[in-house]
């Protein structure tokens, strides 16, 4: 059985185009893979706290030297990493906020990017330790021109960041699907959504678990 972990980060709990793409992806995926186990985490409904000084100290303290206080400070990180490592498929729904990712998603990232758990370092090189095989990222942009060398592509720090990060953690296949101009007229938004949905369908048909 395949496990799919979905992480939502849009502050819009309604009318969110990134969440809408995530819903479409899940429906399309499970139609082809009905045995899939779904795990969902909504970072707006259940916000992840920012890491603290004690959390960082715990990250760099050997397990046998962790005090009760440090174990408590890293307990959420332990849980979120275990949740991530249980999945073969990762689905992120991510709107662009001020040219990058929402702070809610960054808080989650800071809890799961952890030496010895999701990446390794031997003094010379880094290695990814995350067991996820595929990541699908649903992006929403208020304006057009952020992708495919468009006029605003230099301001798109969302996709390059997530592509680099997920690759660093060891995920070998990361695919992005975007709906742009979400603040345009309804007909334009609907047409852009349909274009993204067609690309999602094509990707799922080619997926290693499809």
PDB file of C-alpha atoms in Angstrom:
ATOM      1  CA  UNK A   1       0.000   0.000   0.000  1.00  0.00           C
ATOM      2  CA  UNK A   2       1.247   3.449  -0.939  1.00  0.00           C
ATOM      3  CA  UNK A   3       1.095   6.291   1.607  1.00  0.00           C
ATOM      4  CA  UNK A   4       0.534   9.849   0.382  1.00  0.00           C
ATOM      5  CA  UNK A   5       1.262  12.738   2.750  1.00  0.00           C
ATOM      6  CA  UNK A   6      -0.487  15.993   1.873  1.00  0.00           C
ATOM      7  CA  UNK A   7       0.685  19.296   3.347  1.00  0.00           C
ATOM      8  CA  UNK A   8      -1.523  22.379   2.844  1.00  0.00           C
ATOM      9  CA  UNK A   9      -0.136  25.852   3.557  1.00  0.00           C
ATOM     10  CA  UNK A  10      -2.509  28.425   2.056  1.00  0.00           C
ATOM     11  CA  UNK A  11      -4.006  30.866   4.544  1.00  0.00           C
ATOM     12  CA  UNK A  12      -7.128  30.761   2.399  1.00  0.00           C
ATOM     13  CA  UNK A  13      -9.248  27.915   3.703  1.00  0.00           C
ATOM     14  CA  UNK A  14     -11.814  28.666   1.008  1.00  0.00           C
ATOM     15  CA  UNK A  15     -11.289  29.879  -2.575  1.00  0.00           C
ATOM     16  CA  UNK A  16      -7.687  28.640  -2.455  1.00  0.00           C
ATOM     17  CA  UNK A  17      -6.472  27.631  -5.902  1.00  0.00           C
ATOM     18  CA  UNK A  18      -3.477  25.695  -4.547  1.00  0.00           C
ATOM     19  CA  UNK A  19      -5.800  23.676  -2.295  1.00  0.00           C
ATOM     20  CA  UNK A  20      -8.150  23.163  -5.240  1.00  0.00           C
ATOM     21  CA  UNK A  21      -5.296  21.701  -7.277  1.00  0.00           C
ATOM     22  CA  UNK A  22      -4.404  19.514  -4.300  1.00  0.00           C
ATOM     23  CA  UNK A  23      -7.977  18.228  -4.128  1.00  0.00           C
ATOM     24  CA  UNK A  24      -7.921  17.463  -7.833  1.00  0.00           C
ATOM     25  CA  UNK A  25      -4.594  15.670  -7.534  1.00  0.00           C
ATOM     26  CA  UNK A  26      -5.818  13.489  -4.656  1.00  0.00           C
ATOM     27  CA  UNK A  27      -9.030  12.574  -6.481  1.00  0.00           C
ATOM     28  CA  UNK A  28      -7.160  11.721  -9.669  1.00  0.00           C
ATOM     29  CA  UNK A  29      -4.452   9.817  -7.833  1.00  0.00           C
ATOM     30  CA  UNK A  30      -6.821   7.714  -5.728  1.00  0.00           C
ATOM     31  CA  UNK A  31      -8.971   6.943  -8.774  1.00  0.00           C
ATOM     32  CA  UNK A  32      -5.944   5.176 -10.248  1.00  0.00           C
ATOM     33  CA  UNK A  33      -4.508   4.008  -6.917  1.00  0.00           C
ATOM     34  CA  UNK A  34      -7.506   3.236  -4.669  1.00  0.00           C
ATOM     35  CA  UNK A  35      -5.378   1.410  -2.106  1.00  0.00           C
ATOM     36  CA  UNK A  36      -3.480   4.606  -1.247  1.00  0.00           C
ATOM     37  CA  UNK A  37      -3.390   5.622   2.414  1.00  0.00           C
ATOM     38  CA  UNK A  38      -3.896   9.372   2.766  1.00  0.00           C
ATOM     39  CA  UNK A  39      -2.372  11.478   5.542  1.00  0.00           C
ATOM     40  CA  UNK A  40      -3.286  15.149   5.624  1.00  0.00           C
ATOM     41  CA  UNK A  41      -1.710  18.032   7.506  1.00  0.00           C
ATOM     42  CA  UNK A  42      -3.171  21.532   7.300  1.00  0.00           C
ATOM     43  CA  UNK A  43      -0.559  24.003   8.493  1.00  0.00           C
ATOM     44  CA  UNK A  44      -3.149  26.765   8.843  1.00  0.00           C
ATOM     45  CA  UNK A  45      -5.761  24.787  10.775  1.00  0.00           C
ATOM     46  CA  UNK A  46      -2.985  23.370  12.983  1.00  0.00           C
ATOM     47  CA  UNK A  47      -0.026  25.786  12.853  1.00  0.00           C
ATOM     48  CA  UNK A  48       3.469  24.464  13.443  1.00  0.00           C
ATOM     49  CA  UNK A  49       5.453  26.571  15.937  1.00  0.00           C
ATOM     50  CA  UNK A  50       8.745  28.091  14.900  1.00  0.00           C
ATOM     51  CA  UNK A  51      11.797  26.281  16.175  1.00  0.00           C
ATOM     52  CA  UNK A  52      13.268  27.641  19.388  1.00  0.00           C
ATOM     53  CA  UNK A  53      16.770  27.887  20.771  1.00  0.00           C
ATOM     54  CA  UNK A  54      16.167  24.633  22.664  1.00  0.00           C
ATOM     55  CA  UNK A  55      14.960  22.925  19.504  1.00  0.00           C
ATOM     56  CA  UNK A  56      18.147  23.840  17.652  1.00  0.00           C
ATOM     57  CA  UNK A  57      20.268  22.768  20.615  1.00  0.00           C
ATOM     58  CA  UNK A  58      18.455  19.431  20.609  1.00  0.00           C
ATOM     59  CA  UNK A  59      19.101  18.973  16.907  1.00  0.00           C
ATOM     60  CA  UNK A  60      22.843  19.073  17.497  1.00  0.00           C
ATOM     61  CA  UNK A  61      22.945  17.094  20.732  1.00  0.00           C
ATOM     62  CA  UNK A  62      23.728  13.360  20.517  1.00  0.00           C
ATOM     63  CA  UNK A  63      20.672  11.238  21.355  1.00  0.00           C
ATOM     64  CA  UNK A  64      22.288   9.716  24.435  1.00  0.00           C
ATOM     65  CA  UNK A  65      22.960  13.205  25.823  1.00  0.00           C
ATOM     66  CA  UNK A  66      19.490  14.643  25.398  1.00  0.00           C
ATOM     67  CA  UNK A  67      17.970  15.957  28.594  1.00  0.00           C
ATOM     68  CA  UNK A  68      14.242  15.747  29.287  1.00  0.00           C
ATOM     69  CA  UNK A  69      13.955  19.413  28.311  1.00  0.00           C
ATOM     70  CA  UNK A  70      15.713  18.861  24.990  1.00  0.00           C
ATOM     71  CA  UNK A  71      13.636  15.761  24.250  1.00  0.00           C
ATOM     72  CA  UNK A  72      10.525  17.839  24.788  1.00  0.00           C
ATOM     73  CA  UNK A  73      11.883  20.590  22.534  1.00  0.00           C
ATOM     74  CA  UNK A  74      12.483  18.139  19.676  1.00  0.00           C
ATOM     75  CA  UNK A  75       9.396  15.953  20.192  1.00  0.00           C
ATOM     76  CA  UNK A  76       7.362  17.694  17.483  1.00  0.00           C
ATOM     77  CA  UNK A  77      10.250  17.415  15.048  1.00  0.00           C
ATOM     78  CA  UNK A  78      10.484  13.686  15.817  1.00  0.00           C
ATOM     79  CA  UNK A  79       6.772  13.263  15.119  1.00  0.00           C
ATOM     80  CA  UNK A  80       6.725  15.263  11.890  1.00  0.00           C
ATOM     81  CA  UNK A  81       9.809  13.492  10.556  1.00  0.00           C
ATOM     82  CA  UNK A  82       8.283  10.082  11.320  1.00  0.00           C
ATOM     83  CA  UNK A  83       5.130  11.181   9.496  1.00  0.00           C
ATOM     84  CA  UNK A  84       7.181  12.267   6.482  1.00  0.00           C
ATOM     85  CA  UNK A  85       9.271   9.088   6.462  1.00  0.00           C
ATOM     86  CA  UNK A  86       6.108   6.966   6.456  1.00  0.00           C
ATOM     87  CA  UNK A  87       5.135   8.281   3.016  1.00  0.00           C
ATOM     88  CA  UNK A  88       6.205   7.313  -0.472  1.00  0.00           C
ATOM     89  CA  UNK A  89       4.420  10.285  -2.033  1.00  0.00           C
ATOM     90  CA  UNK A  90       4.531  13.893  -0.811  1.00  0.00           C
ATOM     91  CA  UNK A  91       1.958  16.430  -1.957  1.00  0.00           C
ATOM     92  CA  UNK A  92       2.527  20.108  -1.155  1.00  0.00           C
ATOM     93  CA  UNK A  93      -0.048  22.802  -1.941  1.00  0.00           C
ATOM     94  CA  UNK A  94       1.760  26.128  -1.942  1.00  0.00           C
ATOM     95  CA  UNK A  95       0.628  29.634  -2.868  1.00  0.00           C
ATOM     96  CA  UNK A  96       3.247  32.277  -3.564  1.00  0.00           C
ATOM     97  CA  UNK A  97       3.338  34.911  -0.830  1.00  0.00           C
ATOM     98  CA  UNK A  98       5.628  37.850  -1.571  1.00  0.00           C
ATOM     99  CA  UNK A  99       7.688  35.862  -4.102  1.00  0.00           C
ATOM    100  CA  UNK A 100       8.269  32.854  -1.812  1.00  0.00           C
ATOM    101  CA  UNK A 101       6.537  30.219   0.305  1.00  0.00           C
ATOM    102  CA  UNK A 102       4.083  30.904   3.163  1.00  0.00           C
ATOM    103  CA  UNK A 103       5.639  31.188   6.618  1.00  0.00           C
ATOM    104  CA  UNK A 104       3.399  28.306   7.746  1.00  0.00           C
ATOM    105  CA  UNK A 105       5.227  25.989   5.357  1.00  0.00           C
ATOM    106  CA  UNK A 106       8.642  27.335   6.366  1.00  0.00           C
ATOM    107  CA  UNK A 107       7.853  26.512  10.007  1.00  0.00           C
ATOM    108  CA  UNK A 108       7.129  22.904   8.992  1.00  0.00           C
ATOM    109  CA  UNK A 109      10.313  22.748   6.925  1.00  0.00           C
ATOM    110  CA  UNK A 110      12.422  23.944   9.852  1.00  0.00           C
ATOM    111  CA  UNK A 111      11.000  21.118  11.959  1.00  0.00           C
ATOM    112  CA  UNK A 112      11.724  18.358   9.426  1.00  0.00           C
ATOM    113  CA  UNK A 113      15.104  19.404   7.989  1.00  0.00           C
ATOM    114  CA  UNK A 114      17.351  17.833  10.604  1.00  0.00           C
ATOM    115  CA  UNK A 115      20.860  16.421  10.490  1.00  0.00           C
ATOM    116  CA  UNK A 116      21.019  12.692  11.109  1.00  0.00           C
ATOM    117  CA  UNK A 117      17.291  12.308  10.446  1.00  0.00           C
ATOM    118  CA  UNK A 118      16.453  13.751   7.028  1.00  0.00           C
ATOM    119  CA  UNK A 119      19.946  14.542   5.789  1.00  0.00           C
ATOM    120  CA  UNK A 120      23.468  13.402   6.583  1.00  0.00           C
ATOM    121  CA  UNK A 121      26.851  15.106   6.615  1.00  0.00           C
ATOM    122  CA  UNK A 122      30.139  13.214   6.803  1.00  0.00           C
ATOM    123  CA  UNK A 123      32.389  16.258   7.047  1.00  0.00           C
ATOM    124  CA  UNK A 124      32.760  16.507   3.287  1.00  0.00           C
ATOM    125  CA  UNK A 125      29.393  16.041   1.644  1.00  0.00           C
ATOM    126  CA  UNK A 126      25.677  15.980   2.354  1.00  0.00           C
ATOM    127  CA  UNK A 127      23.243  13.168   1.647  1.00  0.00           C
ATOM    128  CA  UNK A 128      19.468  12.971   1.691  1.00  0.00           C
ATOM    129  CA  UNK A 129      17.807  10.528   4.082  1.00  0.00           C
ATOM    130  CA  UNK A 130      14.132  11.073   3.263  1.00  0.00           C
ATOM    131  CA  UNK A 131      12.477   7.944   1.887  1.00  0.00           C
ATOM    132  CA  UNK A 132       9.786   9.736  -0.148  1.00  0.00           C
ATOM    133  CA  UNK A 133      10.027   8.637  -3.785  1.00  0.00           C
ATOM    134  CA  UNK A 134       7.986  11.363  -5.476  1.00  0.00           C
ATOM    135  CA  UNK A 135       6.946  14.896  -4.551  1.00  0.00           C
ATOM    136  CA  UNK A 136       4.195  16.826  -6.296  1.00  0.00           C
ATOM    137  CA  UNK A 137       3.961  20.562  -5.636  1.00  0.00           C
ATOM    138  CA  UNK A 138       0.780  22.474  -6.483  1.00  0.00           C
ATOM    139  CA  UNK A 139       1.593  26.194  -6.847  1.00  0.00           C
ATOM    140  CA  UNK A 140      -0.685  29.212  -7.161  1.00  0.00           C
ATOM    141  CA  UNK A 141       0.429  32.637  -8.358  1.00  0.00           C
ATOM    142  CA  UNK A 142      -1.673  35.792  -8.204  1.00  0.00           C
ATOM    143  CA  UNK A 143      -0.181  37.134 -11.437  1.00  0.00           C
ATOM    144  CA  UNK A 144       0.997  35.531 -14.658  1.00  0.00           C
ATOM    145  CA  UNK A 145       4.595  35.302 -15.845  1.00  0.00           C
ATOM    146  CA  UNK A 146       6.292  33.558 -12.908  1.00  0.00           C
ATOM    147  CA  UNK A 147       7.071  30.286 -14.711  1.00  0.00           C
ATOM    148  CA  UNK A 148       8.623  29.181 -18.002  1.00  0.00           C
ATOM    149  CA  UNK A 149      11.010  32.156 -18.237  1.00  0.00           C
ATOM    150  CA  UNK A 150       8.114  34.601 -17.980  1.00  0.00           C
ATOM    151  CA  UNK A 151       8.649  38.296 -17.250  1.00  0.00           C
ATOM    152  CA  UNK A 152       8.425  37.733 -13.479  1.00  0.00           C
ATOM    153  CA  UNK A 153      10.375  34.459 -13.317  1.00  0.00           C
ATOM    154  CA  UNK A 154      13.314  36.210 -11.623  1.00  0.00           C
ATOM    155  CA  UNK A 155      10.981  36.876  -8.688  1.00  0.00           C
ATOM    156  CA  UNK A 156       9.916  33.243  -8.358  1.00  0.00           C
ATOM    157  CA  UNK A 157      11.826  32.056  -5.296  1.00  0.00           C
ATOM    158  CA  UNK A 158       9.153  29.466  -4.496  1.00  0.00           C
ATOM    159  CA  UNK A 159       9.914  26.769  -7.052  1.00  0.00           C
ATOM    160  CA  UNK A 160      13.738  26.966  -7.034  1.00  0.00           C
ATOM    161  CA  UNK A 161      13.775  26.858  -3.237  1.00  0.00           C
ATOM    162  CA  UNK A 162      11.471  23.863  -2.911  1.00  0.00           C
ATOM    163  CA  UNK A 163      13.154  21.996  -5.767  1.00  0.00           C
ATOM    164  CA  UNK A 164      16.568  22.464  -4.157  1.00  0.00           C
ATOM    165  CA  UNK A 165      15.336  21.642  -0.672  1.00  0.00           C
ATOM    166  CA  UNK A 166      13.439  18.484  -1.593  1.00  0.00           C
ATOM    167  CA  UNK A 167      16.357  17.282  -3.700  1.00  0.00           C
ATOM    168  CA  UNK A 168      18.732  17.976  -0.821  1.00  0.00           C
ATOM    169  CA  UNK A 169      16.587  15.761   1.400  1.00  0.00           C
ATOM    170  CA  UNK A 170      16.914  12.921  -1.089  1.00  0.00           C
ATOM    171  CA  UNK A 171      13.608  12.997  -2.973  1.00  0.00           C
ATOM    172  CA  UNK A 172      14.575  11.947  -6.514  1.00  0.00           C
ATOM    173  CA  UNK A 173      11.461  13.066  -8.405  1.00  0.00           C
ATOM    174  CA  UNK A 174       9.963  16.522  -7.764  1.00  0.00           C
ATOM    175  CA  UNK A 175       7.273  17.866 -10.101  1.00  0.00           C
ATOM    176  CA  UNK A 176       5.592  21.273 -10.062  1.00  0.00           C
ATOM    177  CA  UNK A 177       2.128  22.182 -11.311  1.00  0.00           C
ATOM    178  CA  UNK A 178       1.034  25.792 -11.396  1.00  0.00           C
ATOM    179  CA  UNK A 179      -2.043  27.910 -11.803  1.00  0.00           C
ATOM    180  CA  UNK A 180      -1.161  31.519 -12.556  1.00  0.00           C
ATOM    181  CA  UNK A 181      -3.138  34.765 -12.683  1.00  0.00           C
ATOM    182  CA  UNK A 182      -5.458  33.686  -9.881  1.00  0.00           C
ATOM    183  CA  UNK A 183      -6.549  37.311  -9.435  1.00  0.00           C
ATOM    184  CA  UNK A 184      -7.662  37.588 -13.066  1.00  0.00           C
ATOM    185  CA  UNK A 185     -11.225  37.324 -14.338  1.00  0.00           C
ATOM    186  CA  UNK A 186     -13.111  34.061 -13.619  1.00  0.00           C
ATOM    187  CA  UNK A 187     -12.829  32.781 -17.189  1.00  0.00           C
ATOM    188  CA  UNK A 188      -9.028  33.167 -17.176  1.00  0.00           C
ATOM    189  CA  UNK A 189      -8.725  31.489 -13.791  1.00  0.00           C
ATOM    190  CA  UNK A 190     -10.924  28.583 -14.914  1.00  0.00           C
ATOM    191  CA  UNK A 191      -8.900  28.119 -18.100  1.00  0.00           C
ATOM    192  CA  UNK A 192      -5.607  28.146 -16.195  1.00  0.00           C
ATOM    193  CA  UNK A 193      -6.951  25.627 -13.688  1.00  0.00           C
ATOM    194  CA  UNK A 194      -8.017  23.288 -16.478  1.00  0.00           C
ATOM    195  CA  UNK A 195      -4.566  23.532 -18.042  1.00  0.00           C
ATOM    196  CA  UNK A 196      -2.946  22.580 -14.730  1.00  0.00           C
ATOM    197  CA  UNK A 197      -5.399  19.697 -14.255  1.00  0.00           C
ATOM    198  CA  UNK A 198      -4.516  18.247 -17.648  1.00  0.00           C
ATOM    199  CA  UNK A 199      -0.838  18.307 -16.714  1.00  0.00           C
ATOM    200  CA  UNK A 200      -1.625  16.611 -13.395  1.00  0.00           C
ATOM    201  CA  UNK A 201      -3.545  13.843 -15.149  1.00  0.00           C
ATOM    202  CA  UNK A 202      -0.661  13.250 -17.538  1.00  0.00           C
ATOM    203  CA  UNK A 203       1.859  13.083 -14.693  1.00  0.00           C
ATOM    204  CA  UNK A 204      -0.212  10.645 -12.645  1.00  0.00           C
ATOM    205  CA  UNK A 205      -0.565   8.336 -15.635  1.00  0.00           C
ATOM    206  CA  UNK A 206       3.226   8.218 -15.841  1.00  0.00           C
ATOM    207  CA  UNK A 207       3.764   7.922 -12.070  1.00  0.00           C
ATOM    208  CA  UNK A 208       5.731   4.951 -10.796  1.00  0.00           C
ATOM    209  CA  UNK A 209       2.802   3.876  -8.621  1.00  0.00           C
ATOM    210  CA  UNK A 210       0.093   4.484 -11.260  1.00  0.00           C
TER     211      UNK A 210
END
